[in-house]
Tab-separated table of C-alpha atoms in Angstrom:
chain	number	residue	atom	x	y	z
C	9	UNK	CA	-2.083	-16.605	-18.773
C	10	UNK	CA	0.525	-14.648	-17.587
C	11	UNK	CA	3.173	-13.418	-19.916
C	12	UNK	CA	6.272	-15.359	-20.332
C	13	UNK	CA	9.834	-14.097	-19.075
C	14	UNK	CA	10.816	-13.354	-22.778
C	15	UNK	CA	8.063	-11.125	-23.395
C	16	UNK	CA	5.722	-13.168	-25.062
C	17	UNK	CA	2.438	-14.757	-24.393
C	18	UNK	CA	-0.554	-12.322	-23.087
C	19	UNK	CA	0.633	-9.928	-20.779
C	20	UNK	CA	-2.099	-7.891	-18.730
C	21	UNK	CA	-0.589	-3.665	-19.856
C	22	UNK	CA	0.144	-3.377	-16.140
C	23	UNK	CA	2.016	-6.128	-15.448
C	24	UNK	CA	5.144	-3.951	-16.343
C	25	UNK	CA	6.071	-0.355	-16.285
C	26	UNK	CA	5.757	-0.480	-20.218
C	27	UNK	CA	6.642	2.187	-22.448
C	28	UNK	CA	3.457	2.622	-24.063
C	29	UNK	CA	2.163	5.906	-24.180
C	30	UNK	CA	-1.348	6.873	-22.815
C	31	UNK	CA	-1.854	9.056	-25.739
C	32	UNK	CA	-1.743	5.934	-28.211
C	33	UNK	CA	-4.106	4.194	-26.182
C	34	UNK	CA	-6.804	7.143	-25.406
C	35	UNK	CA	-6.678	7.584	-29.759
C	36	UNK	CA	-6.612	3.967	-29.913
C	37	UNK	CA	-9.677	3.713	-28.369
C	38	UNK	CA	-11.670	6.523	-30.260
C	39	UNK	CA	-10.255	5.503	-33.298
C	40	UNK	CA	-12.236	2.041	-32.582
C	41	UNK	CA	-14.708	3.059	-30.767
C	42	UNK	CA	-15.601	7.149	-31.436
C	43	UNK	CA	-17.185	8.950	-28.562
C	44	UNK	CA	-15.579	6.966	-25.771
C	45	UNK	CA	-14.782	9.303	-22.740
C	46	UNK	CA	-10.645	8.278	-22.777
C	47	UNK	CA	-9.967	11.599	-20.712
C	48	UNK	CA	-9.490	9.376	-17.786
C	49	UNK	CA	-7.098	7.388	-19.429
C	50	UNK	CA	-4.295	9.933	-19.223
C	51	UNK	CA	-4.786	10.175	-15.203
C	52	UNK	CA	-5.516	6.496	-14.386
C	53	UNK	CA	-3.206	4.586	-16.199
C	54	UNK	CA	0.095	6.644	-15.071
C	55	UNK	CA	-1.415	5.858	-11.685
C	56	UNK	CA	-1.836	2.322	-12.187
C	57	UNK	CA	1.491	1.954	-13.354
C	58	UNK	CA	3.237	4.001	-10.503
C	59	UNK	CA	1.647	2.150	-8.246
C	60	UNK	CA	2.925	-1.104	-9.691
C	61	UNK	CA	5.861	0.403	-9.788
C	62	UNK	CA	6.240	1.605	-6.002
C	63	UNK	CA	4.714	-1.654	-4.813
C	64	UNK	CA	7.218	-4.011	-6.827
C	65	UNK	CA	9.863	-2.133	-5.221
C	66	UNK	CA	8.990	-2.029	-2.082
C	67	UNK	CA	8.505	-5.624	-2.036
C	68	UNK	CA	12.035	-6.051	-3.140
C	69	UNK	CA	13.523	-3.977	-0.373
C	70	UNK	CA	11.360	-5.566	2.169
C	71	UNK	CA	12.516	-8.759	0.577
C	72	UNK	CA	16.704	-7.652	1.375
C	73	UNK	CA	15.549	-6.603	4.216
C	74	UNK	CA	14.023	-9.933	5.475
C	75	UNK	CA	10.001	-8.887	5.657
C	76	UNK	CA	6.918	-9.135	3.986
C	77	UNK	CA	4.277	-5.867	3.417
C	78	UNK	CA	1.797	-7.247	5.692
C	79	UNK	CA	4.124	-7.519	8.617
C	80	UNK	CA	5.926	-4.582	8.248
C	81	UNK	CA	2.016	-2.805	8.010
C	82	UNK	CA	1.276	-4.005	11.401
C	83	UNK	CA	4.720	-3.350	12.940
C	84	UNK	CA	4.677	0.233	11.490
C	85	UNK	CA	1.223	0.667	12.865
C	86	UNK	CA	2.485	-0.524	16.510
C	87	UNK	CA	5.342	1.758	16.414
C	88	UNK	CA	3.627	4.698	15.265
C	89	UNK	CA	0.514	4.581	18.510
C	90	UNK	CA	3.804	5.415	20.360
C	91	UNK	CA	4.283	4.112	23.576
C	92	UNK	CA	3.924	1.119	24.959
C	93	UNK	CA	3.708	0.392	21.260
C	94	UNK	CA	0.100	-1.665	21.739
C	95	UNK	CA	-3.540	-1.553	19.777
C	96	UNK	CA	-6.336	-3.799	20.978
C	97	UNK	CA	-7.301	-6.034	17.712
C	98	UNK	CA	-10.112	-3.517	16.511
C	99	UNK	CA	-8.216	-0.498	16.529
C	100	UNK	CA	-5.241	-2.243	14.472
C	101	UNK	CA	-7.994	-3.473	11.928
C	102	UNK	CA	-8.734	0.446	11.986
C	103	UNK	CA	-5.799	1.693	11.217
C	104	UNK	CA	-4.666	-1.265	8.479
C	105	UNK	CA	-7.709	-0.764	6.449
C	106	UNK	CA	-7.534	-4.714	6.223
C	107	UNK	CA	-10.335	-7.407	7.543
C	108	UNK	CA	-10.233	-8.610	10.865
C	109	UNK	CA	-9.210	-12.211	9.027
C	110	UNK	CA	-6.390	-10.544	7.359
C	111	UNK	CA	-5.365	-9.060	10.835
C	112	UNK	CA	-5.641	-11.796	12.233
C	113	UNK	CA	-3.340	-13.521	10.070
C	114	UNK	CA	-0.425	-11.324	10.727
C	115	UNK	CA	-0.353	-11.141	14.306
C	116	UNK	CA	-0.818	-15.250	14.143
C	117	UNK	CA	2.672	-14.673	11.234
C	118	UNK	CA	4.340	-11.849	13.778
C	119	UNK	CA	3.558	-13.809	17.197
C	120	UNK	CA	5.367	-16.793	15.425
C	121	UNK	CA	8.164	-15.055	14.454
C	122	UNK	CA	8.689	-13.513	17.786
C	123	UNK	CA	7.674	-9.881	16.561
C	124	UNK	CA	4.289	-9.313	18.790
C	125	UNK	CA	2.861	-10.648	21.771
C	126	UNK	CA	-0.719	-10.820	22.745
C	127	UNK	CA	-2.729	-11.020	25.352
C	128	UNK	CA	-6.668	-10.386	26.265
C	129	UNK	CA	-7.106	-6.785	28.045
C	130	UNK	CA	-7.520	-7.187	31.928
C	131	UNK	CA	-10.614	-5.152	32.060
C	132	UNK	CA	-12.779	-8.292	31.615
C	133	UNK	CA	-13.703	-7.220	28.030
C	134	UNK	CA	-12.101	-10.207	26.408
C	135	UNK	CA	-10.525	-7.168	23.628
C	136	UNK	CA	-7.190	-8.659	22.268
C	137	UNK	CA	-4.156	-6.176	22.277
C	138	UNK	CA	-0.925	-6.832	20.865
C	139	UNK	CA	2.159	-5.172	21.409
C	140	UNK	CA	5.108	-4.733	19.767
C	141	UNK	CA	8.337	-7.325	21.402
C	142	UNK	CA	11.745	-5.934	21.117
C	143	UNK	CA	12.783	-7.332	18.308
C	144	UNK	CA	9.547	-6.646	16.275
C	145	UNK	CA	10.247	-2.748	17.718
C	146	UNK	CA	14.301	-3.313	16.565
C	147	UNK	CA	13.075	-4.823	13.178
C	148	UNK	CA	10.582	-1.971	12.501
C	149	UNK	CA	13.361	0.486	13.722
C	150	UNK	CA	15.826	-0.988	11.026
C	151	UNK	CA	13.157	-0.796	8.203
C	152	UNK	CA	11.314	2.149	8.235
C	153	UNK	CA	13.789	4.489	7.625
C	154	UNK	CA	15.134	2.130	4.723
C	155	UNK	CA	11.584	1.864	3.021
C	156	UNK	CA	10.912	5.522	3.495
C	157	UNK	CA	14.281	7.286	2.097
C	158	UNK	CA	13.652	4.516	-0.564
C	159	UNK	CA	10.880	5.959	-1.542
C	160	UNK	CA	11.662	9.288	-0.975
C	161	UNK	CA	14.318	8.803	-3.378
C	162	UNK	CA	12.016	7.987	-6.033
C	163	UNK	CA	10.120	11.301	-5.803
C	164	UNK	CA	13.393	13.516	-6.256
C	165	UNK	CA	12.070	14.814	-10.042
C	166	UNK	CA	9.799	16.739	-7.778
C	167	UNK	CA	10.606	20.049	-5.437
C	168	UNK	CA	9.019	20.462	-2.319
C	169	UNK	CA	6.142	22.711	-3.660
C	170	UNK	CA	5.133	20.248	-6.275
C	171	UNK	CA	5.425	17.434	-3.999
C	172	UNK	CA	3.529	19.353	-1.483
C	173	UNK	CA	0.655	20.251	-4.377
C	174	UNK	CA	0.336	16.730	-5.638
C	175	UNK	CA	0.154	15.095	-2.115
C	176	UNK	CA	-2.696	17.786	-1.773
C	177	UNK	CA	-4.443	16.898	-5.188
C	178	UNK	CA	-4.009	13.056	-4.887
C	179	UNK	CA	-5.612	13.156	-1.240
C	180	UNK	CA	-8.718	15.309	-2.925
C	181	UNK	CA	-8.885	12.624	-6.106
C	182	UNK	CA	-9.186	9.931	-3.408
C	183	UNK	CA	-11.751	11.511	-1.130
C	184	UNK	CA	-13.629	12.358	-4.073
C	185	UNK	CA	-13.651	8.868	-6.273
C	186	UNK	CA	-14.073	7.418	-2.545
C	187	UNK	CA	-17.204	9.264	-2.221
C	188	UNK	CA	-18.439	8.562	-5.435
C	189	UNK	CA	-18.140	4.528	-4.936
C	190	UNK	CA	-18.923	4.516	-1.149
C	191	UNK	CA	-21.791	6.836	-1.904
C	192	UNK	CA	-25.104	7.137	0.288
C	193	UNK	CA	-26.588	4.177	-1.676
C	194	UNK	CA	-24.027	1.983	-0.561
């Protein structure tokens, strides 16, 4: 069950930014169970939480700004292959890191709403592209600059030179823990 709106009920620790610090749970945790390895604790739970954090406002601006996360994904995608602004159906699955359902899905949303167009390639593969309509290019134009001095904004604690350093870090952590679960067994 999902906590209630004053607070109570069972709330999963990430459901909000919280207050509570990672050093209380990490000596939590030995203090009930001694010898647990909490040194990850310290690392993945700010994560967690930042990235609740990001995402919940991000949907918010999309939301004032009048679109979702998965269509602004595939309209940002579009836009950024450059002119003429189209990606046959595999290469957008590519570059989404989603299913081919979920892509699917959002061209189906994005043709509906006027945002895409698509049509099979004339080189008698039967590949779908899509491309970007002018008012899915003017909606991406009005958004993406919105979304990403948004979140710019949210990083202005750091300096260049420690934004630089963790960008450089984070992209290691994930190559490495992305190695370690894709691994050569899998």
């Amino acid at each position: 069950m999902r906590g209630k709106p004053d607070g109570g009920g069972d709330r999963y620790p990430l459901d909000g930014p919280g207050d509570y610090p990672v050093e209380e749970i990490a000596a939590a945790w030995l203090r009930e169970r001694p010898g647990t390895p909490v040194d990850s604790i310290g690392i993945v739970t700010p994560l967690w939480r930042l990235a609740k954090l990001f995402a919940d406002d991000r949907r918010r601006l999309l939301a004032d700004l009048g679109v979702d996360p998965a269509t602004l994904d595939l309209l940002s995608v579009l836009r950024r292959s450059g002119p003429p602004y189209e990606l046959n159906t595999r290469e957008l699955t590519r570059r989404s890191l989603v299913t081919a359902g979920a892509i699917s899905q959002r061209i189906a949303r994005a043709e509906r709403s006027g945002l895409v167009e698509r049509r099979t390639e004339t080189d008698g593969s039967r590949a779908v592209v899509v491309t970007l309509t002018p008012a899915g290019h003017d909606l991406i134009e009005r958004t993406v600059d919105q979304v990403l001095t948004r979140e710019s904004s949210l990083l202005t604690s750091l300096d260049d030179g420690q934004r630089a350093a963790l960008a450089r870090q984070l992209q290691a952590l994930l190559a490495d823990v992305r190695q370690t679960l894709e691994g050569p067994d899998r």
